[in-house]
Coordinates of C-alpha atoms and ligand atoms in Angstrom, one line a residue:
M1 CA -0.1 0.0 -0.1
D2 CA 1.2 3.6 -0.9
P3 CA -0.6 6.6 0.5
R4 CA 1.2 9.1 -1.8
P5 CA -0.9 11.1 -4.2
V6 CA -0.9 10.8 -7.9
G7 CA 0.4 13.9 -9.9
V8 CA -1.5 15.0 -13.0
F9 CA -0.6 18.0 -15.2
D10 CA -1.8 19.9 -18.3
S11 CA -1.4 23.3 -20.0
G12 CA -4.8 24.4 -18.5
V13 CA -8.1 22.7 -17.7
G14 CA -8.1 20.1 -20.5
G15 CA -6.4 17.5 -18.4
L16 CA -9.4 17.8 -16.0
T17 CA -11.1 15.4 -18.3
V18 CA -8.6 12.9 -17.4
L19 CA -8.7 13.5 -13.8
H20 CA -12.3 13.1 -13.9
E21 CA -12.1 9.8 -15.2
C22 CA -9.3 8.9 -12.8
L23 CA -11.4 10.2 -9.8
V24 CA -14.2 8.0 -10.8
T25 CA -12.1 4.8 -11.5
M26 CA -9.9 5.2 -8.3
P27 CA -12.0 6.9 -5.7
H28 CA -9.6 5.9 -3.1
E29 CA -6.7 7.6 -4.5
D30 CA -5.3 11.2 -3.7
F31 CA -4.5 13.4 -6.7
V32 CA -2.7 16.7 -7.1
Y33 CA -3.5 18.5 -10.4
L34 CA -1.4 21.4 -11.9
G35 CA -2.4 23.5 -14.7
D36 CA 0.1 25.7 -16.4
H37 CA -2.3 28.5 -17.3
A38 CA 0.3 31.3 -17.4
R39 CA 2.0 29.5 -20.4
L40 CA -1.3 28.2 -22.2
P41 CA -1.6 27.2 -25.1
Y42 CA 1.2 24.8 -25.5
G43 CA -0.2 23.5 -28.9
P44 CA 1.4 26.3 -31.0
R45 CA 4.8 26.4 -29.3
P46 CA 8.0 24.7 -30.5
L47 CA 8.2 21.2 -29.2
E48 CA 11.6 21.9 -27.3
E49 CA 9.9 24.8 -25.2
V50 CA 7.0 22.5 -24.4
R51 CA 9.6 19.9 -23.4
R52 CA 11.2 22.2 -21.0
F53 CA 7.9 23.3 -19.4
A54 CA 7.1 19.5 -19.0
R55 CA 10.3 18.6 -17.5
E56 CA 9.9 21.7 -15.0
I57 CA 6.6 20.4 -13.8
G58 CA 7.6 16.7 -13.7
L59 CA 10.5 17.6 -11.4
F60 CA 8.2 19.9 -9.4
L61 CA 5.5 17.1 -8.9
E62 CA 8.2 14.8 -8.1
A63 CA 9.4 17.0 -5.3
Q64 CA 5.8 17.0 -4.1
D65 CA 6.2 13.3 -3.3
V66 CA 3.8 12.0 -5.9
K67 CA 4.0 8.3 -6.6
L68 CA 3.2 8.4 -10.3
I69 CA 2.7 11.3 -12.9
V70 CA 0.0 11.4 -15.7
V71 CA 0.9 13.8 -18.5
A72 CA -2.8 14.7 -19.1
C73 CA -1.8 16.7 -22.2
N74 CA -1.2 15.4 -25.6
T75 CA 1.1 18.1 -26.6
A76 CA 3.3 17.8 -23.6
T77 CA 3.2 13.9 -24.0
S78 CA 4.1 14.4 -27.7
A79 CA 7.0 16.5 -26.7
A80 CA 8.4 15.2 -23.5
L81 CA 7.3 11.7 -22.5
P82 CA 10.6 9.8 -23.1
Q83 CA 12.6 12.7 -21.5
L84 CA 10.3 12.6 -18.4
Q85 CA 10.4 8.8 -18.0
G86 CA 14.3 8.9 -18.3
E87 CA 14.6 11.6 -15.8
L88 CA 12.3 11.0 -13.0
A89 CA 12.1 8.1 -10.6
V90 CA 8.5 7.6 -10.5
P91 CA 6.5 6.1 -13.4
V92 CA 5.2 8.5 -15.9
I93 CA 2.1 7.9 -18.1
G94 CA 1.0 9.7 -21.0
V95 CA -2.2 10.0 -23.0
I96 CA -1.1 9.1 -26.5
A97 CA -0.2 5.3 -26.3
P98 CA -3.4 4.3 -24.7
E99 CA -5.6 6.1 -27.5
A100 CA -3.4 4.8 -30.2
R101 CA -4.0 1.3 -29.0
A102 CA -7.7 1.8 -28.6
A103 CA -7.9 3.4 -32.1
V104 CA -6.2 0.5 -33.7
Q105 CA -8.4 -2.1 -31.9
A106 CA -11.6 -0.2 -32.9
T107 CA -11.2 0.5 -36.5
R108 CA -12.7 -1.9 -39.0
N109 CA -11.7 -0.4 -42.3
R110 CA -8.2 0.4 -40.8
R111 CA -8.5 4.1 -41.7
I112 CA -7.9 6.3 -38.6
G113 CA -8.0 10.0 -38.2
L114 CA -6.3 12.4 -35.6
L115 CA -7.5 15.8 -34.5
A116 CA -5.0 17.5 -32.4
T117 CA -2.8 20.4 -31.7
Q118 CA -0.3 21.6 -34.1
G119 CA 2.4 20.5 -31.8
T120 CA 0.9 16.9 -31.5
V121 CA 0.6 16.6 -35.3
D122 CA 4.1 18.0 -35.8
S123 CA 5.6 15.3 -33.4
G124 CA 4.5 12.5 -35.4
R125 CA 4.1 10.4 -32.2
Y126 CA 0.5 9.2 -32.9
A127 CA 1.6 8.0 -36.5
Q128 CA 4.7 6.1 -35.1
L129 CA 2.6 4.4 -32.4
V130 CA -0.3 3.5 -34.7
R131 CA 2.0 2.1 -37.4
A132 CA 4.0 0.0 -34.6
L133 CA 0.7 -1.7 -33.7
D134 CA -0.7 -2.1 -37.4
A135 CA 1.6 -1.0 -40.2
G136 CA -1.2 -1.4 -42.7
V137 CA -3.5 1.5 -41.2
S138 CA -4.0 4.4 -43.3
F139 CA -3.5 7.3 -41.0
H140 CA -4.7 11.0 -41.4
P141 CA -3.8 13.7 -38.9
V142 CA -5.1 17.1 -38.9
A143 CA -3.9 20.1 -36.8
C144 CA -6.8 22.2 -35.2
P145 CA -5.1 25.5 -34.0
R146 CA -8.6 27.1 -33.5
L147 CA -10.1 24.6 -31.1
V148 CA -8.5 25.1 -27.8
P149 CA -8.9 28.8 -27.7
L150 CA -12.6 28.4 -28.7
I151 CA -13.1 25.5 -26.0
E152 CA -11.5 27.9 -23.3
S153 CA -13.7 30.9 -24.2
D154 CA -16.9 31.9 -22.5
D155 CA -19.1 30.0 -25.1
P156 CA -17.5 26.8 -26.2
Y157 CA -20.8 25.6 -28.0
A158 CA -20.9 28.8 -30.2
E159 CA -21.5 28.3 -33.9
E160 CA -17.9 29.3 -34.6
T161 CA -16.8 26.1 -32.8
E162 CA -19.1 24.0 -34.9
E163 CA -17.8 25.6 -38.1
A164 CA -14.2 25.1 -37.1
V165 CA -14.9 21.3 -36.3
R166 CA -16.6 21.0 -39.8
E167 CA -13.6 22.5 -41.4
Y168 CA -11.1 20.2 -39.6
A169 CA -13.3 17.1 -40.0
A170 CA -13.6 17.8 -43.8
P171 CA -10.5 15.9 -44.8
L172 CA -11.3 12.8 -42.5
R173 CA -14.6 12.6 -44.0
A174 CA -13.1 12.5 -47.4
A175 CA -10.6 10.0 -46.4
E176 CA -13.4 7.8 -45.1
V177 CA -12.0 7.0 -41.8
D178 CA -14.1 4.9 -39.3
T179 CA -12.3 6.0 -36.2
V180 CA -11.1 9.4 -35.0
I181 CA -8.6 10.1 -32.3
L182 CA -9.6 13.2 -30.3
G183 CA -5.9 13.8 -29.4
C184 CA -6.3 16.8 -27.2
T185 CA -7.5 16.8 -23.5
H186 CA -9.7 19.8 -24.3
Y187 CA -11.9 18.0 -26.9
P188 CA -14.2 15.8 -24.7
L189 CA -16.0 19.1 -23.7
I190 CA -17.3 19.5 -27.2
R191 CA -17.9 15.8 -27.8
P192 CA -21.5 16.2 -29.3
I193 CA -20.3 18.5 -31.9
F194 CA -17.6 16.1 -33.1
Q195 CA -20.1 13.2 -33.1
R196 CA -22.6 15.2 -35.0
V197 CA -20.2 16.4 -37.7
L198 CA -18.5 13.1 -38.1
G199 CA -21.6 10.9 -37.9
R200 CA -22.7 8.1 -35.7
G201 CA -20.9 5.6 -37.6
V202 CA -17.5 6.9 -36.7
T203 CA -15.8 5.8 -33.4
L204 CA -14.4 8.6 -31.3
V205 CA -11.2 7.7 -29.2
F206 CA -10.8 9.9 -26.2
S207 CA -7.7 9.7 -23.8
A208 CA -9.6 9.9 -20.5
E209 CA -10.9 6.6 -20.0
E210 CA -8.0 4.7 -21.7
T211 CA -5.6 6.7 -19.5
A212 CA -7.3 6.3 -16.2
R213 CA -7.5 2.5 -16.9
E214 CA -3.9 2.5 -17.5
V215 CA -3.2 4.4 -14.3
A216 CA -5.3 2.0 -12.2
E217 CA -3.6 -1.1 -13.8
T218 CA 0.0 0.5 -13.2
L219 CA -0.9 1.3 -9.6
A220 CA -2.2 -2.3 -8.9
R221 CA 0.6 -4.3 -10.8
K222 CA 3.3 -2.2 -9.0
G223 CA 1.6 -2.6 -5.7
I224 CA 1.4 1.0 -4.9
E225 CA -2.3 1.4 -4.6
N226 CA -3.9 3.2 -1.5
D227 CA -6.2 1.6 0.9
R228 CA -9.4 0.6 -1.2
A229 CA -11.6 1.3 1.8
R230 CA -10.8 5.1 2.0
E231 CA -12.1 8.2 0.3
G232 CA -9.6 9.8 -1.7
R233 CA -8.9 13.7 -1.7
Y234 CA -7.8 15.9 -4.5
R235 CA -6.3 19.5 -4.9
F236 CA -5.4 22.0 -7.4
L237 CA -2.4 24.1 -8.5
T238 CA -2.4 26.7 -11.2
T239 CA 0.4 29.1 -12.6
G240 CA -2.6 31.4 -13.6
D241 CA -5.6 32.9 -11.7
P242 CA -7.0 30.5 -9.2
V243 CA -10.6 32.0 -9.3
A244 CA -10.8 31.6 -13.2
F245 CA -9.4 28.1 -12.8
R246 CA -12.1 27.1 -10.4
E247 CA -14.8 28.5 -12.7
M248 CA -13.9 26.9 -15.9
G249 CA -12.5 23.8 -14.3
R250 CA -15.8 23.0 -13.0
R251 CA -17.1 22.5 -16.8
F252 CA -14.3 20.1 -17.4
L253 CA -14.2 18.2 -14.1
Q254 CA -18.0 18.0 -13.5
L255 CA -17.0 17.5 -9.8
P256 CA -16.7 20.2 -7.1
I257 CA -13.4 22.1 -7.0
G258 CA -12.5 23.4 -3.7
E259 CA -9.1 24.9 -2.9
V260 CA -7.0 26.2 -5.8
E261 CA -3.4 27.3 -5.0
R262 CA -1.2 29.7 -7.1
V263 CA 2.2 28.4 -7.9
T264 CA 4.2 30.8 -9.7
V265 CA 6.1 29.8 -13.0
A266 CA 9.5 31.0 -11.2
R267 CA 9.1 28.2 -8.8
L268 CA 8.6 25.6 -11.6
E269 CA 11.7 27.0 -13.3
E270 CA 13.6 26.6 -10.1
A271 CA 12.9 22.8 -10.2
L272 CA 14.9 22.5 -13.5
A273 CA 17.7 25.2 -12.4
Ligands
DGL1 N1 -4.7 20.2 -23.4 C1 -3.6 20.2 -24.5 C2 -3.4 18.9 -25.3 O1 -4.1 18.0 -24.8 C3 -3.7 21.4 -25.5 C4 -3.9 22.7 -25.0 C5 -2.8 23.7 -25.5 O2 -2.7 23.9 -26.6 O3 -2.2 24.1 -24.4 O4 -2.8 18.9 -26.2

């Protein structure tokens, strides 16, 4: 048994969709979530810069005595997962491998689409992982730079969001994919828009459920679960505005958000210094 919390991080509130599934799947575990709002969005930044941010946060969370780290951001996973795994003593789980596996298992016509940030598409990580599992898959990645700002806006369900999804989905419809990886932790919030635009016949693959399952299995197999009879706690850190985090975070977490503590970017930078 291991009472230490699990650390989870994202550039903002998108990773709360992953935390939501973790809290539902492992109600007995404690979690600490860090949203790097001061430096959001990660998607358009060079991968090298995102890698540095991810390493700072990974080292910071490790110093908070977490027992496992979940990189609940596809862009940070694409940019930094191998470096984090090499550098940190605790196990590190990203959101890309679980989704790639689920997509390869789900597709019937072996045509898979990817909607994700520019950084995630540029890294080529999904294509590598999908092809490692099935070299015969035809893979169609599309970068969606407008979606994260629209989803983080006051009205994520505006017509503009649906228009953007229509535009990004067009090449996937033309390619007749039957499975689409929603490769950004912000996207589950507008799931109905994706499903309506892509059609009921297309299987949507999200990271949240797949990743939560992988976290639960890893804790069990390594024998580092917490006591199953207890109720876990969770807390939040942000480099941005704690009040804004609480407001927006509710939509993504769909569970109460209590204390949110501010941590400065300078403190994260110190972790790597
Ligand atoms: N949530 C991040 C991801 O999963 C994207 C948000 C951002 O661009 O910072 O890729």
